[in-house]
mmCIF file with all atom_site columns, C-alpha atoms in Angstrom:
data_model
loop_
_atom_site.group_PDB
_atom_site.id
_atom_site.type_symbol
_atom_site.label_atom_id
_atom_site.label_alt_id
_atom_site.label_comp_id
_atom_site.label_asym_id
_atom_site.label_entity_id
_atom_site.label_seq_id
_atom_site.pdbx_PDB_ins_code
_atom_site.Cartn_x
_atom_site.Cartn_y
_atom_site.Cartn_z
_atom_site.occupancy
_atom_site.B_iso_or_equiv
_atom_site.pdbx_formal_charge
_atom_site.auth_seq_id
_atom_site.auth_comp_id
_atom_site.auth_asym_id
_atom_site.auth_atom_id
_atom_site.pdbx_PDB_model_num
ATOM 1   C CA . UNK A 1 1   ? -0.847  -0.464 -0.117  1.00 0.00 ? 1   UNK A CA 1
ATOM 2   C CA . UNK A 1 2   ? 2.032   2.992  -1.326  1.00 0.00 ? 2   UNK A CA 1
ATOM 3   C CA . UNK A 1 3   ? -0.123  5.767  0.080   1.00 0.00 ? 3   UNK A CA 1
ATOM 4   C CA . UNK A 1 4   ? 1.057   9.316  -1.157  1.00 0.00 ? 4   UNK A CA 1
ATOM 5   C CA . UNK A 1 5   ? 4.213   9.274  -3.242  1.00 0.00 ? 5   UNK A CA 1
ATOM 6   C CA . UNK A 1 6   ? 6.459   12.445 -3.950  1.00 0.00 ? 6   UNK A CA 1
ATOM 7   C CA . UNK A 1 7   ? 9.131   12.133 -6.253  1.00 0.00 ? 7   UNK A CA 1
ATOM 8   C CA . UNK A 1 8   ? 12.252  13.347 -6.032  1.00 0.00 ? 8   UNK A CA 1
ATOM 9   C CA . UNK A 1 9   ? 13.128  13.404 -2.233  1.00 0.00 ? 9   UNK A CA 1
ATOM 10  C CA . UNK A 1 10  ? 15.518  16.147 -2.803  1.00 0.00 ? 10  UNK A CA 1
ATOM 11  C CA . UNK A 1 11  ? 16.471  18.536 -5.264  1.00 0.00 ? 11  UNK A CA 1
ATOM 12  C CA . UNK A 1 12  ? 18.360  21.394 -5.724  1.00 0.00 ? 12  UNK A CA 1
ATOM 13  C CA . UNK A 1 13  ? 18.362  24.013 -8.390  1.00 0.00 ? 13  UNK A CA 1
ATOM 14  C CA . UNK A 1 14  ? 19.223  27.499 -10.076 1.00 0.00 ? 14  UNK A CA 1
ATOM 15  C CA . UNK A 1 15  ? 17.011  30.493 -9.930  1.00 0.00 ? 15  UNK A CA 1
ATOM 16  C CA . UNK A 1 16  ? 15.658  30.659 -12.963 1.00 0.00 ? 16  UNK A CA 1
ATOM 17  C CA . UNK A 1 17  ? 15.258  27.153 -12.755 1.00 0.00 ? 17  UNK A CA 1
ATOM 18  C CA . UNK A 1 18  ? 11.934  25.378 -13.893 1.00 0.00 ? 18  UNK A CA 1
ATOM 19  C CA . UNK A 1 19  ? 10.749  22.116 -12.757 1.00 0.00 ? 19  UNK A CA 1
ATOM 20  C CA . UNK A 1 20  ? 7.848   20.016 -11.359 1.00 0.00 ? 20  UNK A CA 1
ATOM 21  C CA . UNK A 1 21  ? 7.452   18.075 -8.286  1.00 0.00 ? 21  UNK A CA 1
ATOM 22  C CA . UNK A 1 22  ? 5.370   14.825 -8.722  1.00 0.00 ? 22  UNK A CA 1
ATOM 23  C CA . UNK A 1 23  ? 2.825   13.675 -6.565  1.00 0.00 ? 23  UNK A CA 1
ATOM 24  C CA . UNK A 1 24  ? 0.707   10.053 -6.838  1.00 0.00 ? 24  UNK A CA 1
ATOM 25  C CA . UNK A 1 25  ? -1.946  8.576  -4.662  1.00 0.00 ? 25  UNK A CA 1
ATOM 26  C CA . UNK A 1 26  ? -3.580  5.390  -5.181  1.00 0.00 ? 26  UNK A CA 1
ATOM 27  C CA . UNK A 1 27  ? -6.465  4.950  -2.849  1.00 0.00 ? 27  UNK A CA 1
ATOM 28  C CA . UNK A 1 28  ? -8.685  7.030  -5.125  1.00 0.00 ? 28  UNK A CA 1
ATOM 29  C CA . UNK A 1 29  ? -8.744  9.982  -3.711  1.00 0.00 ? 29  UNK A CA 1
ATOM 30  C CA . UNK A 1 30  ? -10.524 13.210 -4.782  1.00 0.00 ? 30  UNK A CA 1
ATOM 31  C CA . UNK A 1 31  ? -8.938  15.909 -2.513  1.00 0.00 ? 31  UNK A CA 1
ATOM 32  C CA . UNK A 1 32  ? -5.578  16.512 -3.364  1.00 0.00 ? 32  UNK A CA 1
ATOM 33  C CA . UNK A 1 33  ? -3.308  19.281 -2.229  1.00 0.00 ? 33  UNK A CA 1
ATOM 34  C CA . UNK A 1 34  ? -0.273  20.362 -1.572  1.00 0.00 ? 34  UNK A CA 1
ATOM 35  C CA . UNK A 1 35  ? 1.402   22.427 0.802   1.00 0.00 ? 35  UNK A CA 1
ATOM 36  C CA . UNK A 1 36  ? 4.994   24.485 1.638   1.00 0.00 ? 36  UNK A CA 1
ATOM 37  C CA . UNK A 1 37  ? 6.152   23.623 5.164   1.00 0.00 ? 37  UNK A CA 1
ATOM 38  C CA . UNK A 1 38  ? 9.153   26.470 5.917   1.00 0.00 ? 38  UNK A CA 1
ATOM 39  C CA . UNK A 1 39  ? 10.860  26.119 9.356   1.00 0.00 ? 39  UNK A CA 1
ATOM 40  C CA . UNK A 1 40  ? 9.082   27.492 12.594  1.00 0.00 ? 40  UNK A CA 1
ATOM 41  C CA . UNK A 1 41  ? 6.018   28.284 9.792   1.00 0.00 ? 41  UNK A CA 1
ATOM 42  C CA . UNK A 1 42  ? 3.875   26.080 9.939   1.00 0.00 ? 42  UNK A CA 1
ATOM 43  C CA . UNK A 1 43  ? 1.936   23.729 6.298   1.00 0.00 ? 43  UNK A CA 1
ATOM 44  C CA . UNK A 1 44  ? 0.967   26.498 3.785   1.00 0.00 ? 44  UNK A CA 1
ATOM 45  C CA . UNK A 1 45  ? -1.488  25.468 1.345   1.00 0.00 ? 45  UNK A CA 1
ATOM 46  C CA . UNK A 1 46  ? -0.620  26.522 -1.773  1.00 0.00 ? 46  UNK A CA 1
ATOM 47  C CA . UNK A 1 47  ? -3.087  24.649 -4.428  1.00 0.00 ? 47  UNK A CA 1
ATOM 48  C CA . UNK A 1 48  ? -5.751  21.989 -3.927  1.00 0.00 ? 48  UNK A CA 1
ATOM 49  C CA . UNK A 1 49  ? -7.945  20.341 -5.853  1.00 0.00 ? 49  UNK A CA 1
ATOM 50  C CA . UNK A 1 50  ? -11.327 18.376 -5.302  1.00 0.00 ? 50  UNK A CA 1
ATOM 51  C CA . UNK A 1 51  ? -11.768 16.231 -8.407  1.00 0.00 ? 51  UNK A CA 1
ATOM 52  C CA . UNK A 1 52  ? -9.762  15.381 -11.805 1.00 0.00 ? 52  UNK A CA 1
ATOM 53  C CA . UNK A 1 53  ? -9.741  18.780 -13.890 1.00 0.00 ? 53  UNK A CA 1
ATOM 54  C CA . UNK A 1 54  ? -10.489 21.216 -11.128 1.00 0.00 ? 54  UNK A CA 1
ATOM 55  C CA . UNK A 1 55  ? -7.961  22.873 -9.056  1.00 0.00 ? 55  UNK A CA 1
ATOM 56  C CA . UNK A 1 56  ? -7.709  26.237 -7.195  1.00 0.00 ? 56  UNK A CA 1
ATOM 57  C CA . UNK A 1 57  ? -5.349  28.500 -4.766  1.00 0.00 ? 57  UNK A CA 1
ATOM 58  C CA . UNK A 1 58  ? -4.909  28.112 -1.172  1.00 0.00 ? 58  UNK A CA 1
ATOM 59  C CA . UNK A 1 59  ? -2.846  30.752 0.705   1.00 0.00 ? 59  UNK A CA 1
ATOM 60  C CA . UNK A 1 60  ? 0.416   31.293 -1.039  1.00 0.00 ? 60  UNK A CA 1
ATOM 61  C CA . UNK A 1 61  ? -0.164  30.004 -4.596  1.00 0.00 ? 61  UNK A CA 1
ATOM 62  C CA . UNK A 1 62  ? 2.227   33.074 -6.862  1.00 0.00 ? 62  UNK A CA 1
ATOM 63  C CA . UNK A 1 63  ? 4.994   31.033 -7.798  1.00 0.00 ? 63  UNK A CA 1
ATOM 64  C CA . UNK A 1 64  ? 3.118   27.812 -8.904  1.00 0.00 ? 64  UNK A CA 1
ATOM 65  C CA . UNK A 1 65  ? 1.161   26.191 -10.692 1.00 0.00 ? 65  UNK A CA 1
ATOM 66  C CA . UNK A 1 66  ? -0.803  22.550 -10.907 1.00 0.00 ? 66  UNK A CA 1
ATOM 67  C CA . UNK A 1 67  ? -2.634  20.239 -13.190 1.00 0.00 ? 67  UNK A CA 1
ATOM 68  C CA . UNK A 1 68  ? -5.215  17.754 -12.266 1.00 0.00 ? 68  UNK A CA 1
ATOM 69  C CA . UNK A 1 69  ? -5.954  15.565 -15.578 1.00 0.00 ? 69  UNK A CA 1
ATOM 70  C CA . UNK A 1 70  ? -6.333  12.316 -13.941 1.00 0.00 ? 70  UNK A CA 1
ATOM 71  C CA . UNK A 1 71  ? -7.700  11.655 -10.412 1.00 0.00 ? 71  UNK A CA 1
ATOM 72  C CA . UNK A 1 72  ? -3.985  9.963  -9.229  1.00 0.00 ? 72  UNK A CA 1
ATOM 73  C CA . UNK A 1 73  ? -1.537  13.146 -9.883  1.00 0.00 ? 73  UNK A CA 1
ATOM 74  C CA . UNK A 1 74  ? -1.117  16.250 -8.913  1.00 0.00 ? 74  UNK A CA 1
ATOM 75  C CA . UNK A 1 75  ? 2.067   17.509 -9.817  1.00 0.00 ? 75  UNK A CA 1
ATOM 76  C CA . UNK A 1 76  ? 3.032   21.403 -8.957  1.00 0.00 ? 76  UNK A CA 1
ATOM 77  C CA . UNK A 1 77  ? 4.966   23.234 -11.280 1.00 0.00 ? 77  UNK A CA 1
ATOM 78  C CA . UNK A 1 78  ? 7.393   25.920 -10.174 1.00 0.00 ? 78  UNK A CA 1
ATOM 79  C CA . UNK A 1 79  ? 8.187   28.532 -13.821 1.00 0.00 ? 79  UNK A CA 1
ATOM 80  C CA . UNK A 1 80  ? 10.611  30.460 -12.711 1.00 0.00 ? 80  UNK A CA 1
ATOM 81  C CA . UNK A 1 81  ? 12.598  29.694 -9.801  1.00 0.00 ? 81  UNK A CA 1
ATOM 82  C CA . UNK A 1 82  ? 13.110  31.851 -6.646  1.00 0.00 ? 82  UNK A CA 1
ATOM 83  C CA . UNK A 1 83  ? 15.170  31.486 -3.247  1.00 0.00 ? 83  UNK A CA 1
ATOM 84  C CA . UNK A 1 84  ? 12.053  32.247 -1.234  1.00 0.00 ? 84  UNK A CA 1
ATOM 85  C CA . UNK A 1 85  ? 10.074  28.658 -2.657  1.00 0.00 ? 85  UNK A CA 1
ATOM 86  C CA . UNK A 1 86  ? 13.181  26.727 -0.424  1.00 0.00 ? 86  UNK A CA 1
ATOM 87  C CA . UNK A 1 87  ? 10.911  24.828 1.388   1.00 0.00 ? 87  UNK A CA 1
ATOM 88  C CA . UNK A 1 88  ? 9.648   21.731 2.057   1.00 0.00 ? 88  UNK A CA 1
ATOM 89  C CA . UNK A 1 89  ? 7.117   20.479 -0.328  1.00 0.00 ? 89  UNK A CA 1
ATOM 90  C CA . UNK A 1 90  ? 3.963   18.018 1.006   1.00 0.00 ? 90  UNK A CA 1
ATOM 91  C CA . UNK A 1 91  ? 1.539   16.669 -0.799  1.00 0.00 ? 91  UNK A CA 1
ATOM 92  C CA . UNK A 1 92  ? -1.410  15.436 0.861   1.00 0.00 ? 92  UNK A CA 1
ATOM 93  C CA . UNK A 1 93  ? -4.576  13.267 -0.110  1.00 0.00 ? 93  UNK A CA 1
ATOM 94  C CA . UNK A 1 94  ? -8.691  12.315 1.068   1.00 0.00 ? 94  UNK A CA 1
ATOM 95  C CA . UNK A 1 95  ? -11.402 11.025 0.283   1.00 0.00 ? 95  UNK A CA 1
ATOM 96  C CA . UNK A 1 96  ? -14.087 12.799 -0.153  1.00 0.00 ? 96  UNK A CA 1
ATOM 97  C CA . UNK A 1 97  ? -16.483 10.025 1.503   1.00 0.00 ? 97  UNK A CA 1
ATOM 98  C CA . UNK A 1 98  ? -16.483 10.463 4.933   1.00 0.00 ? 98  UNK A CA 1
ATOM 99  C CA . UNK A 1 99  ? -16.028 14.278 6.435   1.00 0.00 ? 99  UNK A CA 1
ATOM 100 C CA . UNK A 1 100 ? -13.865 12.825 9.263   1.00 0.00 ? 100 UNK A CA 1
ATOM 101 C CA . UNK A 1 101 ? -11.334 10.667 7.732   1.00 0.00 ? 101 UNK A CA 1
ATOM 102 C CA . UNK A 1 102 ? -7.473  12.269 7.619   1.00 0.00 ? 102 UNK A CA 1
ATOM 103 C CA . UNK A 1 103 ? -5.722  13.944 4.825   1.00 0.00 ? 103 UNK A CA 1
ATOM 104 C CA . UNK A 1 104 ? -2.695  11.691 4.076   1.00 0.00 ? 104 UNK A CA 1
ATOM 105 C CA . UNK A 1 105 ? 0.539   12.838 3.883   1.00 0.00 ? 105 UNK A CA 1
ATOM 106 C CA . UNK A 1 106 ? 3.518   11.868 1.647   1.00 0.00 ? 106 UNK A CA 1
ATOM 107 C CA . UNK A 1 107 ? 6.988   12.318 2.777   1.00 0.00 ? 107 UNK A CA 1
ATOM 108 C CA . UNK A 1 108 ? 8.063   15.731 0.430   1.00 0.00 ? 108 UNK A CA 1
ATOM 109 C CA . UNK A 1 109 ? 9.879   16.868 -1.851  1.00 0.00 ? 109 UNK A CA 1
ATOM 110 C CA . UNK A 1 110 ? 13.377  19.194 -0.018  1.00 0.00 ? 110 UNK A CA 1
ATOM 111 C CA . UNK A 1 111 ? 14.429  21.737 -2.344  1.00 0.00 ? 111 UNK A CA 1
ATOM 112 C CA . UNK A 1 112 ? 17.345  24.203 -2.263  1.00 0.00 ? 112 UNK A CA 1
ATOM 113 C CA . UNK A 1 113 ? 17.096  26.707 -5.088  1.00 0.00 ? 113 UNK A CA 1
ATOM 114 C CA . UNK A 1 114 ? 21.203  28.882 -4.781  1.00 0.00 ? 114 UNK A CA 1
ATOM 115 C CA . UNK B 2 1   ? -2.587  38.567 13.887  1.00 0.00 ? 1   UNK B CA 1
ATOM 116 C CA . UNK B 2 2   ? -2.067  34.661 13.151  1.00 0.00 ? 2   UNK B CA 1
ATOM 117 C CA . UNK B 2 3   ? -5.585  32.119 12.958  1.00 0.00 ? 3   UNK B CA 1
ATOM 118 C CA . UNK B 2 4   ? -3.064  29.525 14.953  1.00 0.00 ? 4   UNK B CA 1
ATOM 119 C CA . UNK B 2 5   ? -1.051  29.830 17.386  1.00 0.00 ? 5   UNK B CA 1
ATOM 120 C CA . UNK B 2 6   ? 1.182   27.394 18.575  1.00 0.00 ? 6   UNK B CA 1
ATOM 121 C CA . UNK B 2 7   ? 4.053   27.508 20.928  1.00 0.00 ? 7   UNK B CA 1
ATOM 122 C CA . UNK B 2 8   ? 7.197   25.981 18.274  1.00 0.00 ? 8   UNK B CA 1
ATOM 123 C CA . UNK B 2 9   ? 8.589   24.306 22.022  1.00 0.00 ? 9   UNK B CA 1
ATOM 124 C CA . UNK B 2 10  ? 11.062  22.903 21.578  1.00 0.00 ? 10  UNK B CA 1
ATOM 125 C CA . UNK B 2 11  ? 9.440   20.902 24.623  1.00 0.00 ? 11  UNK B CA 1
ATOM 126 C CA . UNK B 2 12  ? 11.919  18.909 26.939  1.00 0.00 ? 12  UNK B CA 1
ATOM 127 C CA . UNK B 2 13  ? 10.893  16.209 29.280  1.00 0.00 ? 13  UNK B CA 1
ATOM 128 C CA . UNK B 2 14  ? 11.575  12.609 30.983  1.00 0.00 ? 14  UNK B CA 1
ATOM 129 C CA . UNK B 2 15  ? 10.343  9.716  29.947  1.00 0.00 ? 15  UNK B CA 1
ATOM 130 C CA . UNK B 2 16  ? 7.227   8.843  31.739  1.00 0.00 ? 16  UNK B CA 1
ATOM 131 C CA . UNK B 2 17  ? 5.954   13.171 32.189  1.00 0.00 ? 17  UNK B CA 1
ATOM 132 C CA . UNK B 2 18  ? 3.170   13.842 31.153  1.00 0.00 ? 18  UNK B CA 1
ATOM 133 C CA . UNK B 2 19  ? 3.140   16.047 28.529  1.00 0.00 ? 19  UNK B CA 1
ATOM 134 C CA . UNK B 2 20  ? 0.489   18.833 27.421  1.00 0.00 ? 20  UNK B CA 1
ATOM 135 C CA . UNK B 2 21  ? 0.555   20.556 24.309  1.00 0.00 ? 21  UNK B CA 1
ATOM 136 C CA . UNK B 2 22  ? -2.184  23.479 22.951  1.00 0.00 ? 22  UNK B CA 1
ATOM 137 C CA . UNK B 2 23  ? -2.800  25.501 20.225  1.00 0.00 ? 23  UNK B CA 1
ATOM 138 C CA . UNK B 2 24  ? -5.450  28.790 20.439  1.00 0.00 ? 24  UNK B CA 1
ATOM 139 C CA . UNK B 2 25  ? -7.441  30.064 17.296  1.00 0.00 ? 25  UNK B CA 1
ATOM 140 C CA . UNK B 2 26  ? -8.689  33.420 16.513  1.00 0.00 ? 26  UNK B CA 1
ATOM 141 C CA . UNK B 2 27  ? -12.146 31.538 13.894  1.00 0.00 ? 27  UNK B CA 1
ATOM 142 C CA . UNK B 2 28  ? -14.249 31.586 15.849  1.00 0.00 ? 28  UNK B CA 1
ATOM 143 C CA . UNK B 2 29  ? -16.120 28.862 12.601  1.00 0.00 ? 29  UNK B CA 1
ATOM 144 C CA . UNK B 2 30  ? -13.613 26.555 13.486  1.00 0.00 ? 30  UNK B CA 1
ATOM 145 C CA . UNK B 2 31  ? -15.479 23.288 13.976  1.00 0.00 ? 31  UNK B CA 1
ATOM 146 C CA . UNK B 2 32  ? -13.283 19.643 13.313  1.00 0.00 ? 32  UNK B CA 1
ATOM 147 C CA . UNK B 2 33  ? -9.710  19.741 14.973  1.00 0.00 ? 33  UNK B CA 1
ATOM 148 C CA . UNK B 2 34  ? -6.923  17.253 14.281  1.00 0.00 ? 34  UNK B CA 1
ATOM 149 C CA . UNK B 2 35  ? -3.178  16.865 16.214  1.00 0.00 ? 35  UNK B CA 1
ATOM 150 C CA . UNK B 2 36  ? -0.986  15.381 13.805  1.00 0.00 ? 36  UNK B CA 1
ATOM 151 C CA . UNK B 2 37  ? 2.473   14.035 14.966  1.00 0.00 ? 37  UNK B CA 1
ATOM 152 C CA . UNK B 2 38  ? 5.134   14.490 12.753  1.00 0.00 ? 38  UNK B CA 1
ATOM 153 C CA . UNK B 2 39  ? 9.040   12.162 12.778  1.00 0.00 ? 39  UNK B CA 1
ATOM 154 C CA . UNK B 2 40  ? 11.428  13.856 11.421  1.00 0.00 ? 40  UNK B CA 1
ATOM 155 C CA . UNK B 2 41  ? 12.347  13.519 7.564   1.00 0.00 ? 41  UNK B CA 1
ATOM 156 C CA . UNK B 2 42  ? 8.836   12.381 7.075   1.00 0.00 ? 42  UNK B CA 1
ATOM 157 C CA . UNK B 2 43  ? 5.495   13.486 6.345   1.00 0.00 ? 43  UNK B CA 1
ATOM 158 C CA . UNK B 2 44  ? 2.643   14.978 9.261   1.00 0.00 ? 44  UNK B CA 1
ATOM 159 C CA . UNK B 2 45  ? 0.268   11.938 10.009  1.00 0.00 ? 45  UNK B CA 1
ATOM 160 C CA . UNK B 2 46  ? -3.017  12.151 12.370  1.00 0.00 ? 46  UNK B CA 1
ATOM 161 C CA . UNK B 2 47  ? -3.450  11.602 15.407  1.00 0.00 ? 47  UNK B CA 1
ATOM 162 C CA . UNK B 2 48  ? -6.171  12.533 16.941  1.00 0.00 ? 48  UNK B CA 1
ATOM 163 C CA . UNK B 2 49  ? -9.154  13.913 15.575  1.00 0.00 ? 49  UNK B CA 1
ATOM 164 C CA . UNK B 2 50  ? -12.277 15.956 17.527  1.00 0.00 ? 50  UNK B CA 1
ATOM 165 C CA . UNK B 2 51  ? -15.705 17.536 17.201  1.00 0.00 ? 51  UNK B CA 1
ATOM 166 C CA . UNK B 2 52  ? -16.976 20.666 18.111  1.00 0.00 ? 52  UNK B CA 1
ATOM 167 C CA . UNK B 2 53  ? -16.467 20.881 22.015  1.00 0.00 ? 53  UNK B CA 1
ATOM 168 C CA . UNK B 2 54  ? -15.520 18.210 24.709  1.00 0.00 ? 54  UNK B CA 1
ATOM 169 C CA . UNK B 2 55  ? -12.659 15.629 24.890  1.00 0.00 ? 55  UNK B CA 1
ATOM 170 C CA . UNK B 2 56  ? -11.187 12.121 23.286  1.00 0.00 ? 56  UNK B CA 1
ATOM 171 C CA . UNK B 2 57  ? -8.932  9.278  24.513  1.00 0.00 ? 57  UNK B CA 1
ATOM 172 C CA . UNK B 2 58  ? -7.369  7.442  22.898  1.00 0.00 ? 58  UNK B CA 1
ATOM 173 C CA . UNK B 2 59  ? -4.788  4.649  24.767  1.00 0.00 ? 59  UNK B CA 1
ATOM 174 C CA . UNK B 2 60  ? -2.247  7.111  25.902  1.00 0.00 ? 60  UNK B CA 1
ATOM 175 C CA . UNK B 2 61  ? -3.542  10.170 24.016  1.00 0.00 ? 61  UNK B CA 1
ATOM 176 C CA . UNK B 2 62  ? -6.521  12.452 24.631  1.00 0.00 ? 62  UNK B CA 1
ATOM 177 C CA . UNK B 2 63  ? -7.460  15.764 23.104  1.00 0.00 ? 63  UNK B CA 1
ATOM 178 C CA . UNK B 2 64  ? -9.381  18.799 24.620  1.00 0.00 ? 64  UNK B CA 1
ATOM 179 C CA . UNK B 2 65  ? -11.262 20.863 22.502  1.00 0.00 ? 65  UNK B CA 1
ATOM 180 C CA . UNK B 2 66  ? -12.755 24.691 24.610  1.00 0.00 ? 66  UNK B CA 1
ATOM 181 C CA . UNK B 2 67  ? -14.380 26.775 22.039  1.00 0.00 ? 67  UNK B CA 1
ATOM 182 C CA . UNK B 2 68  ? -15.646 28.847 24.141  1.00 0.00 ? 68  UNK B CA 1
ATOM 183 C CA . UNK B 2 69  ? -11.830 29.776 24.628  1.00 0.00 ? 69  UNK B CA 1
ATOM 184 C CA . UNK B 2 70  ? -10.772 28.597 20.854  1.00 0.00 ? 70  UNK B CA 1
ATOM 185 C CA . UNK B 2 71  ? -8.065  26.723 22.783  1.00 0.00 ? 71  UNK B CA 1
ATOM 186 C CA . UNK B 2 72  ? -7.220  22.790 21.764  1.00 0.00 ? 72  UNK B CA 1
ATOM 187 C CA . UNK B 2 73  ? -4.940  20.531 24.013  1.00 0.00 ? 73  UNK B CA 1
ATOM 188 C CA . UNK B 2 74  ? -2.787  17.278 23.370  1.00 0.00 ? 74  UNK B CA 1
ATOM 189 C CA . UNK B 2 75  ? -1.855  15.675 26.258  1.00 0.00 ? 75  UNK B CA 1
ATOM 190 C CA . UNK B 2 76  ? 0.397   12.647 26.162  1.00 0.00 ? 76  UNK B CA 1
ATOM 191 C CA . UNK B 2 77  ? 0.305   10.179 29.394  1.00 0.00 ? 77  UNK B CA 1
ATOM 192 C CA . UNK B 2 78  ? 3.844   8.232  29.549  1.00 0.00 ? 78  UNK B CA 1
ATOM 193 C CA . UNK B 2 79  ? 5.647   9.821  27.827  1.00 0.00 ? 79  UNK B CA 1
ATOM 194 C CA . UNK B 2 80  ? 8.260   7.602  25.399  1.00 0.00 ? 80  UNK B CA 1
ATOM 195 C CA . UNK B 2 81  ? 11.265  8.655  23.843  1.00 0.00 ? 81  UNK B CA 1
ATOM 196 C CA . UNK B 2 82  ? 9.145   7.750  20.361  1.00 0.00 ? 82  UNK B CA 1
ATOM 197 C CA . UNK B 2 83  ? 6.743   9.902  20.933  1.00 0.00 ? 83  UNK B CA 1
ATOM 198 C CA . UNK B 2 84  ? 9.898   12.871 20.167  1.00 0.00 ? 84  UNK B CA 1
ATOM 199 C CA . UNK B 2 85  ? 8.396   14.554 16.878  1.00 0.00 ? 85  UNK B CA 1
ATOM 200 C CA . UNK B 2 86  ? 6.749   17.494 15.782  1.00 0.00 ? 86  UNK B CA 1
ATOM 201 C CA . UNK B 2 87  ? 3.418   17.822 16.876  1.00 0.00 ? 87  UNK B CA 1
ATOM 202 C CA . UNK B 2 88  ? 1.451   20.277 14.577  1.00 0.00 ? 88  UNK B CA 1
ATOM 203 C CA . UNK B 2 89  ? -2.388  21.185 15.616  1.00 0.00 ? 89  UNK B CA 1
ATOM 204 C CA . UNK B 2 90  ? -5.021  22.031 12.139  1.00 0.00 ? 90  UNK B CA 1
ATOM 205 C CA . UNK B 2 91  ? -8.237  23.193 12.619  1.00 0.00 ? 91  UNK B CA 1
ATOM 206 C CA . UNK B 2 92  ? -11.472 22.859 9.862   1.00 0.00 ? 92  UNK B CA 1
ATOM 207 C CA . UNK B 2 93  ? -14.774 25.188 9.670   1.00 0.00 ? 93  UNK B CA 1
ATOM 208 C CA . UNK B 2 94  ? -17.695 22.677 9.094   1.00 0.00 ? 94  UNK B CA 1
ATOM 209 C CA . UNK B 2 95  ? -18.798 24.868 6.041   1.00 0.00 ? 95  UNK B CA 1
ATOM 210 C CA . UNK B 2 96  ? -15.756 23.906 3.683   1.00 0.00 ? 96  UNK B CA 1
ATOM 211 C CA . UNK B 2 97  ? -16.621 21.930 1.439   1.00 0.00 ? 97  UNK B CA 1
ATOM 212 C CA . UNK B 2 98  ? -12.610 21.132 0.147   1.00 0.00 ? 98  UNK B CA 1
ATOM 213 C CA . UNK B 2 99  ? -11.543 20.161 3.642   1.00 0.00 ? 99  UNK B CA 1
ATOM 214 C CA . UNK B 2 100 ? -8.634  22.272 3.545   1.00 0.00 ? 100 UNK B CA 1
ATOM 215 C CA . UNK B 2 101 ? -6.634  22.700 7.127   1.00 0.00 ? 101 UNK B CA 1
ATOM 216 C CA . UNK B 2 102 ? -5.358  25.086 8.582   1.00 0.00 ? 102 UNK B CA 1
ATOM 217 C CA . UNK B 2 103 ? -2.721  24.094 10.671  1.00 0.00 ? 103 UNK B CA 1
ATOM 218 C CA . UNK B 2 104 ? -0.706  25.725 13.703  1.00 0.00 ? 104 UNK B CA 1
ATOM 219 C CA . UNK B 2 105 ? 3.247   25.459 13.551  1.00 0.00 ? 105 UNK B CA 1
ATOM 220 C CA . UNK B 2 106 ? 3.993   23.078 15.785  1.00 0.00 ? 106 UNK B CA 1
ATOM 221 C CA . UNK B 2 107 ? 5.424   21.499 18.851  1.00 0.00 ? 107 UNK B CA 1
ATOM 222 C CA . UNK B 2 108 ? 9.057   20.068 19.058  1.00 0.00 ? 108 UNK B CA 1
ATOM 223 C CA . UNK B 2 109 ? 8.665   17.304 22.027  1.00 0.00 ? 109 UNK B CA 1
ATOM 224 C CA . UNK B 2 110 ? 11.851  15.917 22.736  1.00 0.00 ? 110 UNK B CA 1
ATOM 225 C CA . UNK B 2 111 ? 11.322  12.837 25.578  1.00 0.00 ? 111 UNK B CA 1
ATOM 226 C CA . UNK B 2 112 ? 14.470  11.924 27.260  1.00 0.00 ? 112 UNK B CA 1
ATOM 227 C CA . UNK B 2 113 ? 15.512  8.348  28.485  1.00 0.00 ? 113 UNK B CA 1
#
């Protein structure tokens, strides 16, 4: 049972480069989320999706884009990497069938932009 | 003012101690309250889930919600070194159909053998 899988685990980017953080889940969850976690700052929501083809902005969407073409995959795109985007990125998913079911998290992607 | 406030710690206790972790919040619309545990270099995992006010117990863990004071707590009895982790509170409103969570900043807990 893989759950939520994030790749890569680590990445170093140069300023101005682009990359896509991959997230896939095998639980057939409709709801998926991208967070960033900075030291001492908790988790901030970047984007979320309530189903394939539907995405919406969270609290800190600037500098990021997402797509949701399938139920399983929810990639996060950084177009022009900036040092302020150095962070740990977590993807999560949740079933929509029961309100008290938790969000399941992947183990994160550690991204450094130099 | 942040919507959810949580003391970052670190909190260091001896093995066997009772641990109290707390969060305060400002949004009276929050109805669902959660505690997540996050080990180093891992994603958060749900520990406790409560709805509205009251207590919930699960083994050595007890979650309390006081909506009148906008204050939630997590108690850990007979703490173990394996409890050493960061504890994040999270909450959401009842009317949010996207189930978005607002997280506290997390409290680092260290249980010394």
